[in-house]
Every structure is written in C-alpha cells, then in structure tokens.
PDB file of C-alpha atoms in Angstrom:
ATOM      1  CA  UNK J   1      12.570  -2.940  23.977  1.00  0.00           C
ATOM      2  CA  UNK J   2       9.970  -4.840  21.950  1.00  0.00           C
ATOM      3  CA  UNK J   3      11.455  -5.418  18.295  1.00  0.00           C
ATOM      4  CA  UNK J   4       9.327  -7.022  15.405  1.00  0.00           C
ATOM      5  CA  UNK J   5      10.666  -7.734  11.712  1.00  0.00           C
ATOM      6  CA  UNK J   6       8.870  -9.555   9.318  1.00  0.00           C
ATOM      7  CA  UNK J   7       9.683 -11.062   5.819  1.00  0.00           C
ATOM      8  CA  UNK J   8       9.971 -10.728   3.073  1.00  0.00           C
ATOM      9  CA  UNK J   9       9.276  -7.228   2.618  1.00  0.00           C
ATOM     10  CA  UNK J  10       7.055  -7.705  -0.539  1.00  0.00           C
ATOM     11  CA  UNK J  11       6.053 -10.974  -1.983  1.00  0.00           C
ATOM     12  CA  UNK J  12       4.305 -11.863  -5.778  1.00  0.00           C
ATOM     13  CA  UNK J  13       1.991 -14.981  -6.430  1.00  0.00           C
ATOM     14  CA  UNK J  14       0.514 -16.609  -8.800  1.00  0.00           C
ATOM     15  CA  UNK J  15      -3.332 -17.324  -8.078  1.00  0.00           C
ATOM     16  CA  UNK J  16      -3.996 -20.077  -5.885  1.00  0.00           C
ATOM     17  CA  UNK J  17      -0.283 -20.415  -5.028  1.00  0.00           C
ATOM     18  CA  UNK J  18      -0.378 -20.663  -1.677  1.00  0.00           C
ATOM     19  CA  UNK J  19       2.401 -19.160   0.758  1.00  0.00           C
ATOM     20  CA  UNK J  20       3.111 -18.269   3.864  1.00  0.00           C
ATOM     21  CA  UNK J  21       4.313 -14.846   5.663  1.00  0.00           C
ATOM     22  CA  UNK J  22       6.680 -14.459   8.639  1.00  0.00           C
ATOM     23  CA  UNK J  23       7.263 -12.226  11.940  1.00  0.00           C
ATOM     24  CA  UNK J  24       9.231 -12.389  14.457  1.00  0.00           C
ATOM     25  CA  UNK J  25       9.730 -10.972  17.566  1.00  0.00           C
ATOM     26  CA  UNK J  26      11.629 -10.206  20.760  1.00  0.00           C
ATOM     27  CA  UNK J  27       9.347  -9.146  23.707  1.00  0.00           C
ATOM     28  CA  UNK J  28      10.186  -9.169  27.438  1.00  0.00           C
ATOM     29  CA  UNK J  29       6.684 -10.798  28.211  1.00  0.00           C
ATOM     30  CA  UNK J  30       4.182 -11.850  25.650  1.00  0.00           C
ATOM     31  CA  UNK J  31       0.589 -10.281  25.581  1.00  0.00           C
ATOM     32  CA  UNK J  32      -0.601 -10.809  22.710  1.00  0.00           C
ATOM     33  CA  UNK J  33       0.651 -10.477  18.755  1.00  0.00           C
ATOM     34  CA  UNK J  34      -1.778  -9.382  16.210  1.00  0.00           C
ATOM     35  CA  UNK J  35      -2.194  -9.758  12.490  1.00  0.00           C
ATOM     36  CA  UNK J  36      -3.756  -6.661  10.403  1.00  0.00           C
ATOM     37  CA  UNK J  37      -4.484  -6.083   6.918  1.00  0.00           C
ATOM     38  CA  UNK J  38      -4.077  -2.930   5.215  1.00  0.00           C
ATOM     39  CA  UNK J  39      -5.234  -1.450   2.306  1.00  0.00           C
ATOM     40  CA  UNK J  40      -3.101   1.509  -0.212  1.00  0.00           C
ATOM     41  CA  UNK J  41      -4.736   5.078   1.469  1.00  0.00           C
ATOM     42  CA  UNK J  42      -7.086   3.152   4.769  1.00  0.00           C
ATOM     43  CA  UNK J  43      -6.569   2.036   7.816  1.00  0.00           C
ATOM     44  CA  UNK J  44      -5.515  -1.221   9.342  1.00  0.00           C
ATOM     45  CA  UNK J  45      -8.356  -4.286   9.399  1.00  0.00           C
ATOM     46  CA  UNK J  46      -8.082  -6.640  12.335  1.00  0.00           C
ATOM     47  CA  UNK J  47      -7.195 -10.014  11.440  1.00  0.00           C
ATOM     48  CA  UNK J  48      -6.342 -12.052  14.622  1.00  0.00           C
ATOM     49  CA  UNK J  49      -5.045 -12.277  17.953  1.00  0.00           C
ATOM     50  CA  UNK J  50      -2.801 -15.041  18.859  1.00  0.00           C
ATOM     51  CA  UNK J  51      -1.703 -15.150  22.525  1.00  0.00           C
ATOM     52  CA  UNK J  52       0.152 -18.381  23.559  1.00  0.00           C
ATOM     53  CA  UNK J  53       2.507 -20.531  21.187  1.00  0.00           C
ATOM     54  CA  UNK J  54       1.064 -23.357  19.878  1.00  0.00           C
ATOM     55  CA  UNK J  55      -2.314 -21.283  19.104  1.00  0.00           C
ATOM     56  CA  UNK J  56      -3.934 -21.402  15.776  1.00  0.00           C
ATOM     57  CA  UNK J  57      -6.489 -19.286  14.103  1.00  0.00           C
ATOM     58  CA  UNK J  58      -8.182 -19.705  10.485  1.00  0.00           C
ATOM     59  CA  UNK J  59      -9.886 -17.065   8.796  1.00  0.00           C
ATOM     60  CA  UNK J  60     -11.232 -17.685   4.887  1.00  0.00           C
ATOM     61  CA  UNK J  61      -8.044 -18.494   3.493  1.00  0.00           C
ATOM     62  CA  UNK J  62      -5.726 -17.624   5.835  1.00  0.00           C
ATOM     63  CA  UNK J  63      -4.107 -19.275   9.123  1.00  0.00           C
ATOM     64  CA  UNK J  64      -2.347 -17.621  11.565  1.00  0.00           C
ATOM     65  CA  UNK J  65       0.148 -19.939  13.988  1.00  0.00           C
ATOM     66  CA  UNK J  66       2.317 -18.944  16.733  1.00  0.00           C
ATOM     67  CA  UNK J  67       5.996 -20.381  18.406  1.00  0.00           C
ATOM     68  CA  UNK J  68       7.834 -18.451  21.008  1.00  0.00           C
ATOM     69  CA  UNK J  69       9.577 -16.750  18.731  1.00  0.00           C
ATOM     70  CA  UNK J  70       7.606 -15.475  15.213  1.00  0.00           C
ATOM     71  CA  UNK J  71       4.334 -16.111  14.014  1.00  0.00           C
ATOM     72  CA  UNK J  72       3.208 -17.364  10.524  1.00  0.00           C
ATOM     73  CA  UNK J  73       0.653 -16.089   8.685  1.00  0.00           C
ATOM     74  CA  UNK J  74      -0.428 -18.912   5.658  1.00  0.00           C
ATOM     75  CA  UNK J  75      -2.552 -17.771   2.909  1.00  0.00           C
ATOM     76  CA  UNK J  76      -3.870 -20.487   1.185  1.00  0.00           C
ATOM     77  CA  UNK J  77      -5.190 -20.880  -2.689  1.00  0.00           C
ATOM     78  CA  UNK J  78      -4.424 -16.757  -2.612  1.00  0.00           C
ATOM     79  CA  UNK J  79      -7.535 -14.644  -4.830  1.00  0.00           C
ATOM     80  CA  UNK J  80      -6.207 -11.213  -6.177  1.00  0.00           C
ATOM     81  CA  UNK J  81      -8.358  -9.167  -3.650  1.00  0.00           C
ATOM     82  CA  UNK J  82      -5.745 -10.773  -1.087  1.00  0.00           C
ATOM     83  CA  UNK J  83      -3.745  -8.613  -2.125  1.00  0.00           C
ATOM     84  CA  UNK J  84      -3.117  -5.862   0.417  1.00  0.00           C
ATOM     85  CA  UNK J  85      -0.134  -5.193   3.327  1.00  0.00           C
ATOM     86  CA  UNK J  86      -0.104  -7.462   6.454  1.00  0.00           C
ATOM     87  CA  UNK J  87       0.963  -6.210   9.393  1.00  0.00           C
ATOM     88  CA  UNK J  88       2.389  -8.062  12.659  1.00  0.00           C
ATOM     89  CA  UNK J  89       2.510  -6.111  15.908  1.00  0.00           C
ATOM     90  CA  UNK J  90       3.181  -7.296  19.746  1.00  0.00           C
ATOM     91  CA  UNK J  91       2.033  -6.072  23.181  1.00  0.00           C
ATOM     92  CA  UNK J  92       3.822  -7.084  26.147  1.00  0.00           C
ATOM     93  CA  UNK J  93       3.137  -6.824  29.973  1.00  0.00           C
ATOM     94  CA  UNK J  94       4.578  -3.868  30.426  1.00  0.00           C
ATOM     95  CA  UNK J  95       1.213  -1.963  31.725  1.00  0.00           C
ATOM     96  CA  UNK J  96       0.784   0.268  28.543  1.00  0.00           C
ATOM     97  CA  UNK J  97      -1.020  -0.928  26.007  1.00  0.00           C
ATOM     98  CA  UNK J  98       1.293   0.061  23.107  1.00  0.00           C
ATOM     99  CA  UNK J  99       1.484  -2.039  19.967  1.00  0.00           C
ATOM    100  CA  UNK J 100       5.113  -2.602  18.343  1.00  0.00           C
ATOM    101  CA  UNK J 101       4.392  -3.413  14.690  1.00  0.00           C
ATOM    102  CA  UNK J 102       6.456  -4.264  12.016  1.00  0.00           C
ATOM    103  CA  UNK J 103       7.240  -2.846   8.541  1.00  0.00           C
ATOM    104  CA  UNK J 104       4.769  -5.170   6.893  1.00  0.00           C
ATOM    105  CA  UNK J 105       4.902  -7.753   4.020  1.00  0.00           C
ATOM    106  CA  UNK J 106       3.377  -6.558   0.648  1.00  0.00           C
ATOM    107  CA  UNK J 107       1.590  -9.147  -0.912  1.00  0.00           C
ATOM    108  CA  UNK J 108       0.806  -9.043  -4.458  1.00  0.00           C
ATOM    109  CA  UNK J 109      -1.184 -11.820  -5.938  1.00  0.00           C
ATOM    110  CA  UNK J 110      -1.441 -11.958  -9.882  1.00  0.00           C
ATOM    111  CA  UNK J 111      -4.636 -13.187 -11.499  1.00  0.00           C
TER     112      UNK J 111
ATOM    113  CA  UNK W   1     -23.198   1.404  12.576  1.00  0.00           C
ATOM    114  CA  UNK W   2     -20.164   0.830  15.434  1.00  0.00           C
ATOM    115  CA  UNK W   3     -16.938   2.342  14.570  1.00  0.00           C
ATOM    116  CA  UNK W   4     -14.458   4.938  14.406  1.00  0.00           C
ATOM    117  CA  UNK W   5     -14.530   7.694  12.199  1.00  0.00           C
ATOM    118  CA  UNK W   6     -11.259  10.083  11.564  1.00  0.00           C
ATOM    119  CA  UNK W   7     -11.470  13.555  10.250  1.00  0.00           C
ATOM    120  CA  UNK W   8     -10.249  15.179   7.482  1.00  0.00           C
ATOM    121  CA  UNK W   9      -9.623  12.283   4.967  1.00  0.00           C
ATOM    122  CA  UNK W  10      -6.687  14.842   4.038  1.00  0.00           C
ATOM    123  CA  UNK W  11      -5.297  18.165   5.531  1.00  0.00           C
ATOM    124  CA  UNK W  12      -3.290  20.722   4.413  1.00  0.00           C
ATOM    125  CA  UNK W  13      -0.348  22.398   6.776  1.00  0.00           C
ATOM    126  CA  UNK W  14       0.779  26.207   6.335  1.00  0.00           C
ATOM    127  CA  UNK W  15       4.494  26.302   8.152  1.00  0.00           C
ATOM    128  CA  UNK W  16       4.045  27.257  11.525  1.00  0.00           C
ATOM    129  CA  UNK W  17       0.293  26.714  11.759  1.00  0.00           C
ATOM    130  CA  UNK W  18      -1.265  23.895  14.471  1.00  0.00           C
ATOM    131  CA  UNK W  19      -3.749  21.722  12.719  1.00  0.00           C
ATOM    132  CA  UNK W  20      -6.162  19.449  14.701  1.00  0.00           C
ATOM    133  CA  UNK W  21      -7.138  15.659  13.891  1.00  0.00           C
ATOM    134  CA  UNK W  22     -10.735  14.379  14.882  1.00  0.00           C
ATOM    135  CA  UNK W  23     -11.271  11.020  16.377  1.00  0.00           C
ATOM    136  CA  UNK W  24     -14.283   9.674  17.461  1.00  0.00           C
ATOM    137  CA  UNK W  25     -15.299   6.463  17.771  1.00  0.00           C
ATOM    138  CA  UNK W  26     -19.077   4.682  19.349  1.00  0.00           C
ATOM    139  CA  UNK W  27     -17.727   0.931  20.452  1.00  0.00           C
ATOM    140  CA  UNK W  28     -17.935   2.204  24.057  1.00  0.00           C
ATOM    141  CA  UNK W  29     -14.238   1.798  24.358  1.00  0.00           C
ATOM    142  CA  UNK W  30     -12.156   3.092  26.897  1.00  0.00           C
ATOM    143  CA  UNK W  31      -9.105   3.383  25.238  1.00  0.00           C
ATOM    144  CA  UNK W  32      -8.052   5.047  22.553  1.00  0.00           C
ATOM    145  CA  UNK W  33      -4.671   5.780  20.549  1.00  0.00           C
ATOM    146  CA  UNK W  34      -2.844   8.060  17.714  1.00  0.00           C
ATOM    147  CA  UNK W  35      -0.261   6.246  15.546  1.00  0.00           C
ATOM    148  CA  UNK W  36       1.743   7.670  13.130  1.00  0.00           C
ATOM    149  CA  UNK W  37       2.710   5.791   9.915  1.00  0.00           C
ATOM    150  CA  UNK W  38       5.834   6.565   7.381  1.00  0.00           C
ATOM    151  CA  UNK W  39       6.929   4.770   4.412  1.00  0.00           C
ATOM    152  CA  UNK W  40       9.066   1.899   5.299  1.00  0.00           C
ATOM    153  CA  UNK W  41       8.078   2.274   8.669  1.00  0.00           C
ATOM    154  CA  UNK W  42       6.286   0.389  11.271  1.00  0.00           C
ATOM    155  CA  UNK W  43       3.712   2.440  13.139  1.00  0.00           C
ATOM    156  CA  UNK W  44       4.735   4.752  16.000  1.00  0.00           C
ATOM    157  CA  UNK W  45       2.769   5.714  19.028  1.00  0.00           C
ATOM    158  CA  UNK W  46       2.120   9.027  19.504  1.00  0.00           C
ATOM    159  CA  UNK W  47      -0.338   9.448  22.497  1.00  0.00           C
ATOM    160  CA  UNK W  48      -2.725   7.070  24.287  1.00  0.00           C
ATOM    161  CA  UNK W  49      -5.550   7.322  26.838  1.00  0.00           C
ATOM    162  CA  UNK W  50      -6.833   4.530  29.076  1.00  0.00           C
ATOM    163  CA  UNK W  51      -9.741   6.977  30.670  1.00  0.00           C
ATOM    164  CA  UNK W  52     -11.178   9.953  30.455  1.00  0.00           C
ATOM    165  CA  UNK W  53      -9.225  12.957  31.381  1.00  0.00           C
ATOM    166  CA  UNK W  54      -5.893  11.296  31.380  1.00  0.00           C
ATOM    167  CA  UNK W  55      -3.388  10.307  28.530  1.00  0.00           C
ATOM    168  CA  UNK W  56       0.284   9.483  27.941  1.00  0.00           C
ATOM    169  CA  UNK W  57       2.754  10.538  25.715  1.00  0.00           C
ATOM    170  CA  UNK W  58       3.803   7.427  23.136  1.00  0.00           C
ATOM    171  CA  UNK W  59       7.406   7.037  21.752  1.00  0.00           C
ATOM    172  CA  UNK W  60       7.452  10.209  19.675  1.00  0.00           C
ATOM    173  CA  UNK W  61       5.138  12.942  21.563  1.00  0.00           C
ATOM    174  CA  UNK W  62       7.236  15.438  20.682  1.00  0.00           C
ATOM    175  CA  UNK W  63       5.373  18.414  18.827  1.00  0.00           C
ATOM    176  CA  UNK W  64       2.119  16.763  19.532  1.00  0.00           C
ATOM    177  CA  UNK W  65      -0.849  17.307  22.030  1.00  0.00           C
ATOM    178  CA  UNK W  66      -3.694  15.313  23.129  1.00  0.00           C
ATOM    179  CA  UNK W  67      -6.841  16.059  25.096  1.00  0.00           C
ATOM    180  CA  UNK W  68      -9.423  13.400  26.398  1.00  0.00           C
ATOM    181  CA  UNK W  69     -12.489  14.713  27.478  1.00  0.00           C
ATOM    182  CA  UNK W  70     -14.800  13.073  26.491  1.00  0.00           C
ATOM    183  CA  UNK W  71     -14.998   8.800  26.287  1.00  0.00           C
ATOM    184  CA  UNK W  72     -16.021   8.804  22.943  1.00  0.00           C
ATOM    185  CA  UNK W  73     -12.894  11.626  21.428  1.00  0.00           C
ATOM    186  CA  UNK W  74      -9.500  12.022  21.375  1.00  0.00           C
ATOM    187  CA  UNK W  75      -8.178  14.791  19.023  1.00  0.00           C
ATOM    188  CA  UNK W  76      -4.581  15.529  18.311  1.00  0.00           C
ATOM    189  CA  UNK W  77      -3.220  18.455  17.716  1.00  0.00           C
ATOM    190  CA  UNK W  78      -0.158  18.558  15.035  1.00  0.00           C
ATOM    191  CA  UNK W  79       1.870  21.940  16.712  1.00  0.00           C
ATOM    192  CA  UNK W  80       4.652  24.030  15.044  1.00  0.00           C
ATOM    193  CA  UNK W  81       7.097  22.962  16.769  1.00  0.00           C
ATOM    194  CA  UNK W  82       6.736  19.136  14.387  1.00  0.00           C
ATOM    195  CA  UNK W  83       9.319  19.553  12.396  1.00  0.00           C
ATOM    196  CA  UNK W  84       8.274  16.873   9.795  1.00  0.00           C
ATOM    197  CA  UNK W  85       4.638  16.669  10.060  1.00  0.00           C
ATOM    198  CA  UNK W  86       3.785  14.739   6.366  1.00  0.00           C
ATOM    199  CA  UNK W  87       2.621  11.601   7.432  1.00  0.00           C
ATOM    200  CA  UNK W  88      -0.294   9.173   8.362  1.00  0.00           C
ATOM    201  CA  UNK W  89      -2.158   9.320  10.912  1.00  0.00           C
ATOM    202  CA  UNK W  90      -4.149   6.634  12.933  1.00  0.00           C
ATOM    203  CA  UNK W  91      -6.632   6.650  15.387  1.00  0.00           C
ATOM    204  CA  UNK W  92      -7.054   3.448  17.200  1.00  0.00           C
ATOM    205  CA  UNK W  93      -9.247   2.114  20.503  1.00  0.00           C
ATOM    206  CA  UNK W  94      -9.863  -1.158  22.228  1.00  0.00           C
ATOM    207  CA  UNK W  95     -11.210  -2.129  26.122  1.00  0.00           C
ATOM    208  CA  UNK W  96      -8.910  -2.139  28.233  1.00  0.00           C
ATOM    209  CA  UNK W  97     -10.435  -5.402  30.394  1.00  0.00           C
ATOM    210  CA  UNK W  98     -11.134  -8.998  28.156  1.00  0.00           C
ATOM    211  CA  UNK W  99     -10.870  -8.263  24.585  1.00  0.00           C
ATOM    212  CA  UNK W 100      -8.046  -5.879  23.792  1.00  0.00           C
ATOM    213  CA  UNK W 101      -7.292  -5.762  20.426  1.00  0.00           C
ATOM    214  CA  UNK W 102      -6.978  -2.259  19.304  1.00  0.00           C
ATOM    215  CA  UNK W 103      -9.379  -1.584  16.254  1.00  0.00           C
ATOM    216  CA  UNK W 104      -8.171   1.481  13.655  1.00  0.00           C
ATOM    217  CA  UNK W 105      -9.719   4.307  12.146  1.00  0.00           C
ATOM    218  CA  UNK W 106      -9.572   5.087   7.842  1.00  0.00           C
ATOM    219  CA  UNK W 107      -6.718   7.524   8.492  1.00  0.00           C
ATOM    220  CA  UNK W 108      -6.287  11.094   7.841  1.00  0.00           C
ATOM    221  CA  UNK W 109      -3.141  11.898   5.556  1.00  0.00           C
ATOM    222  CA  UNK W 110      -1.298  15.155   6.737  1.00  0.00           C
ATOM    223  CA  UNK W 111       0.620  17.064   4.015  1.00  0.00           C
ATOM    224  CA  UNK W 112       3.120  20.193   4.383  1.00  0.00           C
ATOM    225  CA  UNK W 113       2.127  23.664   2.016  1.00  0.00           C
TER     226      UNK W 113
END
C-alpha cells in the first residue's frame, strides 16, 4: 500500500526566510508525485509533477526536487500570500489512477 | 473559461435523507474523481471513472454512489446509510493518456442537521 507523510505538520516564517518542505513516500512503482496548494474553504491548485528522481521543477519562488525516496518542496524569499497548505500525493503503476496524498504542511509566513 | 465547477458551495443533510453533489467539468477529460477530505487527514478516494458509463469504487465507497453518463459529469450521491457524512468533498479529472495530473474542483462542504 502506497504511504505518504510529510513534515512538519505546520511551519511559521519570517518574510523572505526561505525554507524548505518534505514528503516522503513508499510506493511499489513510481508514477508520478505531485505537489498542490490549498487554500482555507477551496480546492487543491496544481503545482507540479515530478516523475523520476533527480527531476527538478521551479515555479515563482518555489522548487520542487525529487530522490527515490521523498521529495522537497523549497520556497524561497517566502511573501505572505505563500501562505496556504501544500499537499504531496503519489500514483503508482498499479492501473488505477488513485492519488495517495499526505496530511499536508501548513505554512504560515509572517509579514 | 476551462474548468470544473462543483455544486452547492455548501449543503445541508436531514438524518436519513440522500443528498446529491454536482460535478461538471469542460477540459474534455476523460477521467474524473470524488475525494473526500477530513481534518488531519489526507484525501480519500471515494469513486473514479476512466470512461463513460463505467466507474470504480475508491478506498471508502461505502454509503456512496456514482453515475457517469455523461463525459463531462459525475455526481455523487451521499446515501443514508453514511454514517458520518460532514466532510469535504472534491471533484477531480485529468486524461487518462500523456498528461495526467488530476486537476480539482472549489469543493462543496457537506454538513449534518
């Protein structure tokens, strides 16, 4: 069964203090492991896809990097409307196309 | 615009009453998903479809149904028999061929009476 955990479960920073956010996983065969954003009361925004390790993706000011084993997600120079939940989730090869996501990280970034 | 679009923002359950969600979405997606989300909680599948007239039960179908008949809808019904029903619910879809990331709907928040 496809587990995901990430860390730390709620994280305050300083503006422009730059950080980063972790998830790992266990999955039988990687197909791909996504980062969302969420919003208090909306639904989840697509942030990036990230299917082999050693992949990299930059968006603004954030970076998404991938290992075998847990992703990263670095925010960098952080502005307060960063502020939001990030969610990591992981489809495998299995021949459904469920996502396993994790609780999320909370990030709270003070102006 | 392209998108999906969930309806009610909020609904209201009387016990023992089955409510309906709306989702509907115009990316020309095949695919299309419910989630449920709970505090401190990852998000759970409920139901997915792949194609049109044909869906499978997630990890926690139980005191759901789903119908798929048309490409661009896929409403889920919230039965009786859900014992816990107060959650958050979201509608996802994605292709199923290429790009596969599964884009969400804004959520419709289910409360007990």
């Amino acid at each position: 069964e496809d587990q995901v955990t990430q860390s730390p479960e709620a994280l305050r920073l300083q503006e422009g203090e730059s950080s980063s956010l972790n998830c790992s996983y266990t999955v039988s065969g990687l197909r791909g492991l996504f980062w969302y954003r969420q919003d208090p009361g909306k639904g989840p925004e697509f942030l990036f896809t990230l299917y082999s390790a050693g992949e990299e993706k930059e968006k603004e000011r954030l970076k998404a990097t991938l290992t075998k084993k847990e992703s990263f997600l670095h925010i960098t120079a952080p502005k307060p409307e960063d502020s939001a939940t990030y969610l990591c989730a992981v489809q495998d090869h299995g021949g459904n196309e469920k996502l396993t996501f994790g609780t999320g990280t909370r990030l709270t970034i003070i102006p | 615009d392209g998108g999906i679009t969930q309806s009610p923002k909020y609904l209201f359950r009387k016990e023992g009453q089955n409510v309906t969600l709306s989702c509907e979405q115009n990316l020309n997606h095949d695919a299309m998903y419910w989630y449920r989300q709970d505090p401190g909680q990852g998000l759970r599948l409920i139901y997915s479809s792949q194609i049109v007239n044909d869906f499978q039960k997630g990890d926690i179908a139980e005191g759901y149904s789903a119908s798929r008949e048309k490409k661009e809808s896929f409403p889920l019904t919230v039965t009786s028999a859900q014992k816990n029903p107060t959650a958050f619910y979201l509608c996802a879809s994605s292709l199923i061929t290429g790009e596969e990331t599964q884009y969400f709907g804004p959520g419709t928040r289910l409360l007990v009476l």
